Amino acid sequence: MADPIYRAPKGTHDVLWPESARRRALVGVFADVVEAAGYTELVPPMFEHVEVFRRLGDTTDVVRKEMYEFEDRGGRQIALRPEQTASIVRSFGEHRPALPWKAWYAGPNFRYERAQKGRFRQFDQVGIEALGPEDAHLDVEVIATAWRFYECLGLQKVTLLVNSLGGSEDRARYVSALHDHFSANLDSLSEDSRTTASTNPLRVLDSNRPEDADLIDSAPSMLDHLSDEAAGHFEQVKVALTSLEIPFTIQPRLVRGLDYYVRTTFEFTSEVFEAAQNAIGGGGRYDGLAEAMGAPPTPGVGFAIGVDRTLMACDAEGVFEAPDTPVDVFVVDTTGGEAALLVTDELRRSGLRADRSWGERSMKAQMRAADRSGAAMAVIIGDSERESGTLTLRDLRGDTGQESVALSSITETLLARLK
Ligand code: HAM
């Protein structure tokens, strides 16, 4: 095959069937799980005024290096959303729904990242955000909802990492302790981390560079900098997770890539991936974000799950498989096509997935098309069927052969056979 003239841009890809059907099914499972917990769907725009995302933190890579920003024809500074929490909180400030407000969302995000396996420039997320209560049990509801979703997909090799970043004052004290720790040993850090150590020392903890490993290991722990209030909140989270029998690992170095987090943060990793791209979801509390956006001060907690990576984990674990056929029935008509027109219409209206062949092709060519379609059954209409007011049903997969069925009972027979 000749090389195509155009390809999808780097870091993006087309999602063809059956993968597309699987994604839609994943969102369906997600909607069932989160709606059972009282979350309602919010569909925010895919782009916002750039300031909305600047609230994620000017020192984060997501904002500094990865945003798709442009000026629109009206001179507005716009950014494609790199994530949806900021949009949800902007929407909260705009509409002021009653509290608690529990919203779910699904859709693409855009980050100009170094494209590689499991890391894309356009990627889908599903997520929830809960605004209002500070109750630690809400943090646990959010975490448990993600956990139940992974269970519904059939994933078993998921690890939950949790941490607390403390309240905003604790966080500031910890950042200053980290800053001192790294500044005293700048020469031992990688070049990239040296810069990060002065702008955003927390992010150094996220470095995968081998040169940084020792200093990260000896860094002070966040958990030693928690106020009594934050430590109590974290304790309640741990106790409630234990009561729900959700296994977790405390990871005091878990800082996550966005700056809005305080108190509980968490991440889900899949044991089937290498460390760098193993996060299949993550989230936490962002109690100051609403206020930073000019909305009434309102605590919030939520998560987002990466759809692409979660499906890769499903592949590796052999669960939540893609459907194997696009249609159930294939109609073959060698009498001119009028019968195929009517029969496919009737089958489709009964809820069956039905396709047919096109043009006046021979029986042999149409049967080949029926086999290729992946349908379980073929409905055959030839001259003899036409004369006798019957149709021939042929089993395309098993060995039950074929049978003659009255035209008037074809739908009923197929529905019973394909159940
Ligand atoms: P995040 O950790 O940036 O958090 O992204 C959540 C998940 O999205 C990641 O764990 C990963 O599975 C997936 N993801 C992120 N970037 C990429 C990429 N370039 N390619 C493929 N998958 C990716 C957030 O986005 C927060 N808004 C989560 C949140 C919600 N926190 C509170 N509420």
CSV table of C-alpha atoms and ligand atoms in Angstrom, one decimal:
chain,number,residue,atom,x,y,z
A,1,MET,CA,0.0,0.0,0.0
A,2,ALA,CA,1.3,3.5,-0.9
A,3,ASP,CA,2.1,5.8,2.0
A,4,PRO,CA,-0.8,8.1,2.9
A,5,ILE,CA,-0.4,11.8,2.2
A,6,TYR,CA,-1.8,12.7,5.6
A,7,ARG,CA,-1.4,11.1,8.9
A,8,ALA,CA,-3.0,11.9,12.3
A,9,PRO,CA,-0.8,14.5,14.1
A,10,LYS,CA,2.0,13.2,16.4
A,11,GLY,CA,0.6,12.0,19.7
A,12,THR,CA,-2.9,11.4,18.4
A,13,HIS,CA,-4.5,8.4,16.8
A,14,ASP,CA,-7.7,7.3,15.1
A,15,VAL,CA,-9.8,4.9,17.2
A,16,LEU,CA,-11.3,2.4,14.8
A,17,TRP,CA,-13.8,-0.3,15.5
A,18,PRO,CA,-13.8,-2.5,17.6
A,19,GLU,CA,-11.7,-0.3,19.9
A,20,SER,CA,-14.2,2.5,19.4
A,21,ALA,CA,-17.1,0.3,20.6
A,22,ARG,CA,-15.0,-0.8,23.6
A,23,ARG,CA,-14.4,2.9,24.6
A,24,ARG,CA,-18.1,3.6,24.4
A,25,ALA,CA,-18.8,0.6,26.5
A,26,LEU,CA,-16.2,1.8,29.0
A,27,VAL,CA,-17.9,5.1,29.3
A,28,GLY,CA,-21.2,3.3,29.7
A,29,VAL,CA,-19.8,1.2,32.6
A,30,PHE,CA,-18.4,4.4,34.2
A,31,ALA,CA,-21.7,6.2,33.9
A,32,ASP,CA,-23.5,3.3,35.6
A,33,VAL,CA,-21.0,3.2,38.5
A,34,VAL,CA,-20.9,6.9,39.2
A,35,GLU,CA,-24.6,7.6,38.7
A,36,ALA,CA,-25.2,4.8,41.3
A,37,ALA,CA,-23.4,7.2,43.6
A,38,GLY,CA,-25.4,10.3,42.7
A,39,TYR,CA,-23.0,12.0,40.2
A,40,THR,CA,-24.7,13.7,37.2
A,41,GLU,CA,-23.0,14.3,33.9
A,42,LEU,CA,-21.5,17.7,33.0
A,43,VAL,CA,-20.3,18.4,29.5
A,44,PRO,CA,-17.9,21.3,29.6
A,45,PRO,CA,-16.4,23.0,26.5
A,46,MET,CA,-13.1,21.6,25.2
A,47,PHE,CA,-11.5,25.0,25.3
A,48,GLU,CA,-11.6,27.8,27.9
A,49,HIS,CA,-10.1,31.2,28.5
A,50,VAL,CA,-6.5,30.4,29.2
A,51,GLU,CA,-6.7,32.0,32.7
A,52,VAL,CA,-8.9,29.1,33.8
A,53,PHE,CA,-6.0,26.7,33.4
A,54,ARG,CA,-3.4,29.1,34.7
A,55,ARG,CA,-5.0,28.4,38.1
A,56,LEU,CA,-3.5,24.9,37.8
A,57,GLY,CA,-0.2,26.5,38.7
A,58,ASP,CA,2.2,28.5,36.6
A,59,THR,CA,5.1,26.2,37.7
A,60,THR,CA,3.5,23.0,36.5
A,61,ASP,CA,4.7,21.4,33.3
A,62,VAL,CA,1.0,21.1,32.2
A,63,VAL,CA,0.6,24.8,32.2
A,64,ARG,CA,4.1,26.0,31.4
A,65,LYS,CA,5.1,23.6,28.6
A,66,GLU,CA,2.2,21.6,27.5
A,67,MET,CA,-0.8,23.8,26.9
A,68,TYR,CA,-2.2,24.2,23.4
A,69,GLU,CA,-2.8,28.0,23.5
A,70,PHE,CA,-3.9,30.3,20.8
A,71,GLU,CA,-5.5,33.6,20.1
A,72,ASP,CA,-8.9,33.2,18.4
A,73,ARG,CA,-10.2,35.5,15.6
A,74,GLY,CA,-11.8,37.7,18.2
A,75,GLY,CA,-8.5,38.3,20.0
A,76,ARG,CA,-9.3,36.0,23.0
A,77,GLN,CA,-6.6,34.0,24.6
A,78,ILE,CA,-7.9,30.4,24.5
A,79,ALA,CA,-6.5,27.0,25.5
A,80,LEU,CA,-7.6,23.5,24.7
A,81,ARG,CA,-8.3,21.9,28.0
A,82,PRO,CA,-5.3,19.9,29.4
A,83,GLU,CA,-7.7,18.4,32.1
A,84,GLN,CA,-11.2,19.0,33.2
A,85,THR,CA,-11.2,19.8,36.9
A,86,ALA,CA,-10.5,23.5,36.2
A,87,SER,CA,-13.4,23.6,33.7
A,88,ILE,CA,-15.8,21.9,36.2
A,89,VAL,CA,-14.8,24.4,38.9
A,90,ARG,CA,-15.2,27.3,36.5
A,91,SER,CA,-18.6,25.9,35.6
A,92,PHE,CA,-19.4,25.7,39.3
A,93,GLY,CA,-18.6,29.4,39.8
A,94,GLU,CA,-20.7,30.3,36.8
A,95,HIS,CA,-23.8,28.3,37.6
A,96,ARG,CA,-23.6,28.1,41.5
A,97,PRO,CA,-25.5,24.8,41.8
A,98,ALA,CA,-26.7,23.7,45.2
A,99,LEU,CA,-24.1,21.9,47.4
A,100,PRO,CA,-23.0,19.2,47.6
A,101,TRP,CA,-22.5,19.2,43.8
A,102,LYS,CA,-21.4,15.9,42.3
A,103,ALA,CA,-20.6,15.9,38.6
A,104,TRP,CA,-19.0,13.3,36.2
A,105,TYR,CA,-17.5,13.9,32.8
A,106,ALA,CA,-15.9,12.0,29.9
A,107,GLY,CA,-13.9,13.3,27.0
A,108,PRO,CA,-10.6,14.3,25.4
A,109,ASN,CA,-7.8,16.5,26.9
A,110,PHE,CA,-4.9,18.0,25.1
A,111,ARG,CA,-1.3,18.2,26.4
A,112,TYR,CA,1.8,18.9,24.3
A,113,GLU,CA,3.7,16.0,25.8
A,114,ARG,CA,6.6,13.9,24.6
A,115,ALA,CA,4.5,11.3,22.7
A,116,GLN,CA,5.2,7.7,23.6
A,117,LYS,CA,3.4,4.5,24.5
A,118,GLY,CA,0.6,5.4,26.9
A,119,ARG,CA,1.4,9.1,26.7
A,120,PHE,CA,-0.5,11.0,24.0
A,121,ARG,CA,-1.2,14.6,23.1
A,122,GLN,CA,-4.9,14.0,22.9
A,123,PHE,CA,-6.2,11.5,25.4
A,124,ASP,CA,-9.6,10.7,26.9
A,125,GLN,CA,-10.4,10.8,30.6
A,126,VAL,CA,-13.5,9.9,32.6
A,127,GLY,CA,-13.8,11.5,36.0
A,128,ILE,CA,-15.8,12.9,38.9
A,129,GLU,CA,-15.7,16.0,41.0
A,130,ALA,CA,-17.5,16.5,44.3
A,131,LEU,CA,-17.8,20.1,45.6
A,132,GLY,CA,-19.0,21.2,49.1
A,133,PRO,CA,-18.3,18.9,52.0
A,134,GLU,CA,-14.9,18.7,53.7
A,135,ASP,CA,-15.9,15.3,55.2
A,136,ALA,CA,-13.1,12.8,54.9
A,137,HIS,CA,-15.7,10.2,53.9
A,138,LEU,CA,-16.3,12.1,50.7
A,139,ASP,CA,-12.6,11.6,49.8
A,140,VAL,CA,-13.2,7.9,50.5
A,141,GLU,CA,-16.4,7.8,48.4
A,142,VAL,CA,-14.5,9.3,45.5
A,143,ILE,CA,-11.6,6.8,45.8
A,144,ALA,CA,-14.0,3.9,46.3
A,145,THR,CA,-16.0,4.9,43.2
A,146,ALA,CA,-12.9,4.7,41.1
A,147,TRP,CA,-11.9,1.4,42.7
A,148,ARG,CA,-15.4,-0.1,42.0
A,149,PHE,CA,-15.1,1.0,38.4
A,150,TYR,CA,-11.8,-0.8,37.9
A,151,GLU,CA,-13.4,-3.8,39.5
A,152,CYS,CA,-16.4,-3.6,37.1
A,153,LEU,CA,-13.9,-3.7,34.2
A,154,GLY,CA,-12.4,-6.8,35.7
A,155,LEU,CA,-9.0,-5.3,36.5
A,156,GLN,CA,-7.2,-7.0,39.4
A,157,LYS,CA,-3.7,-5.6,39.2
A,158,VAL,CA,-4.5,-2.1,40.3
A,159,THR,CA,-2.6,-0.5,43.2
A,160,LEU,CA,-4.0,2.4,45.1
A,161,LEU,CA,-1.4,4.9,46.5
A,162,VAL,CA,-2.5,7.6,48.9
A,163,ASN,CA,-0.9,10.6,50.6
A,164,SER,CA,-1.8,13.8,52.3
A,165,LEU,CA,-0.3,17.1,51.4
A,166,GLY,CA,-1.8,18.7,54.4
A,167,GLY,CA,-3.6,22.0,54.4
A,168,SER,CA,-2.3,24.9,52.4
A,169,GLU,CA,-0.1,26.1,55.4
A,170,ASP,CA,1.3,22.6,56.0
A,171,ARG,CA,2.0,22.3,52.3
A,172,ALA,CA,3.9,25.7,52.3
A,173,ARG,CA,5.9,24.6,55.4
A,174,TYR,CA,6.8,21.3,53.6
A,175,VAL,CA,7.7,23.0,50.4
A,176,SER,CA,10.1,25.3,52.3
A,177,ALA,CA,11.7,22.2,54.1
A,178,LEU,CA,12.1,20.5,50.7
A,179,HIS,CA,13.5,23.7,49.2
A,180,ASP,CA,16.2,23.8,52.0
A,181,HIS,CA,16.9,20.1,51.5
A,182,PHE,CA,17.5,20.4,47.8
A,183,SER,CA,19.3,23.8,47.9
A,184,ALA,CA,21.8,22.3,50.3
A,185,ASN,CA,22.6,19.6,47.8
A,186,LEU,CA,22.0,21.2,44.5
A,187,ASP,CA,25.2,19.7,42.9
A,188,SER,CA,23.9,16.2,43.4
A,189,LEU,CA,20.7,16.9,41.5
A,190,SER,CA,20.1,16.4,37.7
A,191,GLU,CA,20.2,19.6,35.7
A,192,ASP,CA,16.4,19.7,35.1
A,193,SER,CA,15.7,19.1,38.8
A,194,ARG,CA,18.1,21.9,39.8
A,195,THR,CA,15.8,24.4,38.1
A,196,THR,CA,12.6,22.7,39.4
A,197,ALA,CA,14.1,22.7,43.0
A,198,SER,CA,13.9,26.5,43.0
A,199,THR,CA,10.6,27.0,41.2
A,200,ASN,CA,8.6,24.0,42.5
A,201,PRO,CA,10.5,21.7,44.9
A,202,LEU,CA,7.5,19.3,45.2
A,203,ARG,CA,7.9,18.4,41.6
A,204,VAL,CA,11.4,17.1,42.2
A,205,LEU,CA,9.9,14.2,44.1
A,206,ASP,CA,8.3,13.1,40.9
A,207,SER,CA,11.6,12.9,39.0
A,208,ASN,CA,12.5,9.6,37.5
A,209,ARG,CA,16.1,10.5,36.8
A,210,PRO,CA,18.5,8.1,38.5
A,211,GLU,CA,20.8,11.0,39.6
A,212,ASP,CA,18.0,12.4,41.8
A,213,ALA,CA,17.0,9.1,43.5
A,214,ASP,CA,19.3,9.4,46.6
A,215,LEU,CA,18.3,13.0,47.4
A,216,ILE,CA,14.6,12.1,47.0
A,217,ASP,CA,15.0,9.2,49.3
A,218,SER,CA,16.6,11.3,52.0
A,219,ALA,CA,14.1,14.2,51.5
A,220,PRO,CA,11.8,15.1,54.5
A,221,SER,CA,8.5,13.4,54.5
A,222,MET,CA,5.2,15.3,54.0
A,223,LEU,CA,3.6,13.2,56.7
A,224,ASP,CA,5.9,14.8,59.3
A,225,HIS,CA,4.6,18.2,58.3
A,226,LEU,CA,0.9,17.7,58.7
A,227,SER,CA,-1.0,19.8,61.2
A,228,ASP,CA,-3.2,17.9,63.7
A,229,GLU,CA,-6.3,18.8,61.7
A,230,ALA,CA,-4.8,17.4,58.4
A,231,ALA,CA,-3.4,14.4,60.2
A,232,GLY,CA,-6.8,13.7,61.7
A,233,HIS,CA,-8.5,14.0,58.3
A,234,PHE,CA,-5.9,11.6,56.7
A,235,GLU,CA,-6.5,9.2,59.6
A,236,GLN,CA,-10.2,9.1,58.9
A,237,VAL,CA,-9.5,8.5,55.2
A,238,LYS,CA,-7.3,5.5,56.0
A,239,VAL,CA,-9.8,4.0,58.5
A,240,ALA,CA,-12.7,4.3,56.1
A,241,LEU,CA,-10.7,2.8,53.2
A,242,THR,CA,-9.9,-0.1,55.5
A,243,SER,CA,-13.6,-0.5,56.5
A,244,LEU,CA,-14.5,-0.7,52.8
A,245,GLU,CA,-11.7,-3.3,52.4
A,246,ILE,CA,-10.0,-1.3,49.7
A,247,PRO,CA,-6.3,-2.0,49.9
A,248,PHE,CA,-3.9,1.0,49.8
A,249,THR,CA,-0.3,1.9,50.1
A,250,ILE,CA,0.8,5.1,51.8
A,251,GLN,CA,3.2,6.9,49.5
A,252,PRO,CA,4.6,10.0,51.2
A,253,ARG,CA,6.3,11.1,48.0
A,254,LEU,CA,3.1,11.2,45.9
A,255,VAL,CA,2.8,14.8,44.8
A,256,ARG,CA,1.0,14.6,41.4
A,257,GLY,CA,1.5,16.9,38.5
A,258,LEU,CA,-1.0,19.7,39.3
A,259,ASP,CA,-0.6,22.4,41.9
A,260,TYR,CA,-4.1,22.7,43.3
A,261,TYR,CA,-3.9,19.7,45.6
A,262,VAL,CA,-4.2,19.9,49.4
A,263,ARG,CA,-4.8,17.1,52.0
A,264,THR,CA,-5.7,13.8,50.3
A,265,THR,CA,-4.0,12.9,47.1
A,266,PHE,CA,-4.1,9.5,45.4
A,267,GLU,CA,-3.1,7.6,42.3
A,268,PHE,CA,-4.0,4.3,40.8
A,269,THR,CA,-1.2,2.4,39.1
A,270,SER,CA,-1.3,-0.8,37.1
A,271,GLU,CA,1.2,-3.5,37.9
A,272,VAL,CA,1.3,-4.5,34.3
A,273,PHE,CA,3.1,-1.3,33.1
A,274,GLU,CA,6.6,0.1,33.5
A,275,ALA,CA,6.9,2.7,36.2
A,276,ALA,CA,7.0,5.8,34.0
A,277,GLN,CA,3.5,5.4,32.4
A,278,ASN,CA,1.8,3.3,35.1
A,279,ALA,CA,-0.7,5.8,36.4
A,280,ILE,CA,-4.1,4.8,35.2
A,281,GLY,CA,-5.9,7.4,37.2
A,282,GLY,CA,-5.4,9.9,40.0
A,283,GLY,CA,-6.9,12.8,42.0
A,284,GLY,CA,-7.3,14.4,45.3
A,285,ARG,CA,-8.6,17.4,47.2
A,286,TYR,CA,-8.4,20.9,45.8
A,287,ASP,CA,-10.0,23.0,48.5
A,288,GLY,CA,-8.6,26.4,47.4
A,289,LEU,CA,-9.3,26.1,43.7
A,290,ALA,CA,-12.9,27.5,43.6
A,291,GLU,CA,-11.8,30.6,45.5
A,292,ALA,CA,-8.7,31.0,43.3
A,293,MET,CA,-11.2,31.1,40.3
A,294,GLY,CA,-13.2,33.8,41.9
A,295,ALA,CA,-16.1,31.5,43.1
A,296,PRO,CA,-17.2,31.3,46.7
A,297,PRO,CA,-14.6,29.4,48.7
A,298,THR,CA,-15.8,25.7,48.3
A,299,PRO,CA,-13.8,22.6,49.0
A,300,GLY,CA,-13.6,19.9,46.3
A,301,VAL,CA,-12.3,16.5,45.7
A,302,GLY,CA,-12.3,14.3,42.5
A,303,PHE,CA,-10.3,12.0,40.2
A,304,ALA,CA,-9.7,11.5,36.5
A,305,ILE,CA,-9.0,8.1,34.9
A,306,GLY,CA,-7.0,7.8,31.7
A,307,VAL,CA,-9.2,5.9,29.3
A,308,ASP,CA,-6.3,4.9,26.9
A,309,ARG,CA,-4.1,3.6,29.7
A,310,THR,CA,-6.9,1.8,31.4
A,311,LEU,CA,-7.8,0.0,28.2
A,312,MET,CA,-4.1,-0.9,27.8
A,313,ALA,CA,-4.2,-2.4,31.3
A,314,CYS,CA,-7.4,-4.3,30.3
A,315,ASP,CA,-5.5,-5.7,27.3
A,316,ALA,CA,-2.6,-6.8,29.5
A,317,GLU,CA,-5.0,-8.5,32.0
A,318,GLY,CA,-7.2,-10.0,29.2
A,319,VAL,CA,-10.4,-8.4,30.5
A,320,PHE,CA,-13.1,-6.1,29.2
A,321,GLU,CA,-12.6,-7.3,25.6
A,322,ALA,CA,-13.7,-5.5,22.5
A,323,PRO,CA,-16.8,-6.9,20.8
A,324,ASP,CA,-15.9,-9.5,18.1
A,325,THR,CA,-18.5,-8.6,15.5
A,326,PRO,CA,-20.1,-5.4,14.3
A,327,VAL,CA,-23.4,-7.1,13.1
A,328,ASP,CA,-25.5,-10.1,14.1
A,329,VAL,CA,-27.2,-10.9,10.8
A,330,PHE,CA,-26.2,-10.5,7.1
A,331,VAL,CA,-28.9,-10.4,4.4
A,332,VAL,CA,-28.1,-12.0,1.0
A,333,ASP,CA,-30.6,-11.3,-1.7
A,334,THR,CA,-30.1,-12.5,-5.3
A,335,THR,CA,-33.6,-11.3,-6.5
A,336,GLY,CA,-32.8,-7.7,-7.1
A,337,GLY,CA,-32.4,-6.1,-3.6
A,338,GLU,CA,-36.0,-5.1,-2.8
A,339,ALA,CA,-36.4,-8.0,-0.3
A,340,ALA,CA,-33.0,-7.1,1.3
A,341,LEU,CA,-34.2,-3.5,1.7
A,342,LEU,CA,-37.4,-4.6,3.6
A,343,VAL,CA,-35.9,-7.4,5.6
A,344,THR,CA,-32.9,-5.4,6.9
A,345,ASP,CA,-35.2,-2.6,7.9
A,346,GLU,CA,-37.5,-4.9,9.9
A,347,LEU,CA,-34.5,-6.6,11.6
A,348,ARG,CA,-32.9,-3.3,12.6
A,349,ARG,CA,-36.2,-2.0,14.0
A,350,SER,CA,-36.4,-5.1,16.2
A,351,GLY,CA,-33.0,-4.2,17.7
A,352,LEU,CA,-30.9,-6.7,15.8
A,353,ARG,CA,-27.7,-5.4,14.1
A,354,ALA,CA,-28.2,-6.2,10.4
A,355,ASP,CA,-26.2,-5.5,7.3
A,356,ARG,CA,-26.5,-6.6,3.7
A,357,SER,CA,-24.5,-6.7,0.4
A,358,TRP,CA,-24.8,-4.1,-2.3
A,359,GLY,CA,-25.2,-4.3,-6.1
A,360,GLU,CA,-26.5,-7.3,-8.0
A,361,ARG,CA,-23.8,-9.8,-7.0
A,362,SER,CA,-23.8,-13.5,-7.4
A,363,MET,CA,-24.8,-15.8,-4.5
A,364,LYS,CA,-21.2,-16.8,-4.1
A,365,ALA,CA,-19.9,-13.2,-3.8
A,366,GLN,CA,-22.7,-12.3,-1.4
A,367,MET,CA,-22.0,-15.3,0.8
A,368,ARG,CA,-18.3,-14.3,0.9
A,369,ALA,CA,-19.4,-10.8,2.1
A,370,ALA,CA,-21.6,-12.5,4.7
A,371,ASP,CA,-18.7,-14.5,6.0
A,372,ARG,CA,-16.4,-11.5,6.1
A,373,SER,CA,-19.0,-9.4,8.0
A,374,GLY,CA,-18.6,-11.5,11.1
A,375,ALA,CA,-22.4,-12.0,11.4
A,376,ALA,CA,-23.5,-15.2,13.2
A,377,MET,CA,-26.4,-15.8,10.8
A,378,ALA,CA,-27.2,-15.2,7.1
A,379,VAL,CA,-30.7,-14.6,5.8
A,380,ILE,CA,-30.8,-15.8,2.2
A,381,ILE,CA,-33.4,-14.7,-0.3
A,382,GLY,CA,-33.2,-16.4,-3.7
A,383,ASP,CA,-35.8,-17.1,-6.4
A,384,SER,CA,-37.1,-20.2,-4.7
A,385,GLU,CA,-37.5,-18.4,-1.4
A,386,ARG,CA,-39.3,-15.6,-3.2
A,387,GLU,CA,-41.8,-18.0,-4.8
A,388,SER,CA,-42.6,-19.8,-1.6
A,389,GLY,CA,-42.7,-16.7,0.7
A,390,THR,CA,-39.9,-18.1,2.9
A,391,LEU,CA,-36.3,-17.2,3.8
A,392,THR,CA,-33.3,-19.5,4.3
A,393,LEU,CA,-31.4,-19.0,7.6
A,394,ARG,CA,-27.8,-20.2,7.6
A,395,ASP,CA,-25.6,-20.5,10.6
A,396,LEU,CA,-22.3,-18.9,9.6
A,397,ARG,CA,-20.4,-20.1,12.6
A,398,GLY,CA,-21.6,-23.3,14.1
A,399,ASP,CA,-22.6,-26.4,12.3
A,400,THR,CA,-26.4,-26.3,12.7
A,401,GLY,CA,-26.6,-25.8,8.9
A,402,GLN,CA,-29.6,-24.1,7.5
A,403,GLU,CA,-33.4,-24.0,7.8
A,404,SER,CA,-36.3,-22.5,5.9
A,405,VAL,CA,-38.4,-20.0,7.8
A,406,ALA,CA,-41.7,-18.2,6.9
A,407,LEU,CA,-41.1,-14.6,5.9
A,408,SER,CA,-43.5,-13.5,8.6
A,409,SER,CA,-41.6,-15.1,11.5
A,410,ILE,CA,-38.0,-14.3,10.5
A,411,THR,CA,-37.5,-11.6,13.2
A,412,GLU,CA,-39.0,-13.7,16.0
A,413,THR,CA,-36.8,-16.7,14.9
A,414,LEU,CA,-33.6,-14.7,14.7
A,415,LEU,CA,-34.2,-13.0,18.1
A,416,ALA,CA,-34.7,-16.4,19.7
A,417,ARG,CA,-31.6,-17.8,18.0
A,418,LEU,CA,-29.3,-14.9,18.8
A,419,LYS,CA,-30.2,-14.4,22.4
B,1,HAM,P1,-3.7,13.7,35.9
B,1,HAM,O1,-2.9,12.8,36.9
B,1,HAM,O2,-3.0,14.7,35.2
B,1,HAM,O3,-4.9,14.3,36.8
B,1,HAM,O4,-4.4,12.7,34.8
B,1,HAM,C1,-5.2,11.6,35.3
B,1,HAM,C2,-5.0,10.4,34.4
B,1,HAM,O5,-5.1,10.8,33.0
B,1,HAM,C3,-3.6,9.9,34.5
B,1,HAM,O6,-3.4,9.0,35.6
B,1,HAM,C4,-3.4,9.1,33.2
B,1,HAM,O7,-4.0,7.8,33.3
B,1,HAM,C5,-4.2,10.0,32.2
B,1,HAM,N1,-3.3,10.8,31.5
B,1,HAM,C6,-2.7,12.0,31.8
B,1,HAM,N2,-2.0,12.5,30.8
B,1,HAM,C7,-2.0,11.6,29.8
B,1,HAM,C8,-1.4,11.5,28.5
B,1,HAM,N3,-0.6,12.5,28.0
B,1,HAM,N4,-1.7,10.5,27.8
B,1,HAM,C9,-2.5,9.5,28.2
B,1,HAM,N5,-3.1,9.5,29.4
B,1,HAM,C10,-2.8,10.5,30.2
B,1,HAM,C11,-5.8,15.1,36.3
B,1,HAM,O8,-6.0,15.3,35.1
B,1,HAM,C12,-6.7,15.7,37.3
B,1,HAM,N6,-7.7,16.6,36.7
B,1,HAM,C13,-7.4,14.7,38.1
B,1,HAM,C14,-8.3,15.2,39.2
B,1,HAM,C15,-9.6,15.3,39.1
B,1,HAM,N7,-7.9,15.7,40.4
B,1,HAM,C16,-9.0,16.1,41.0
B,1,HAM,N8,-10.0,15.9,40.3
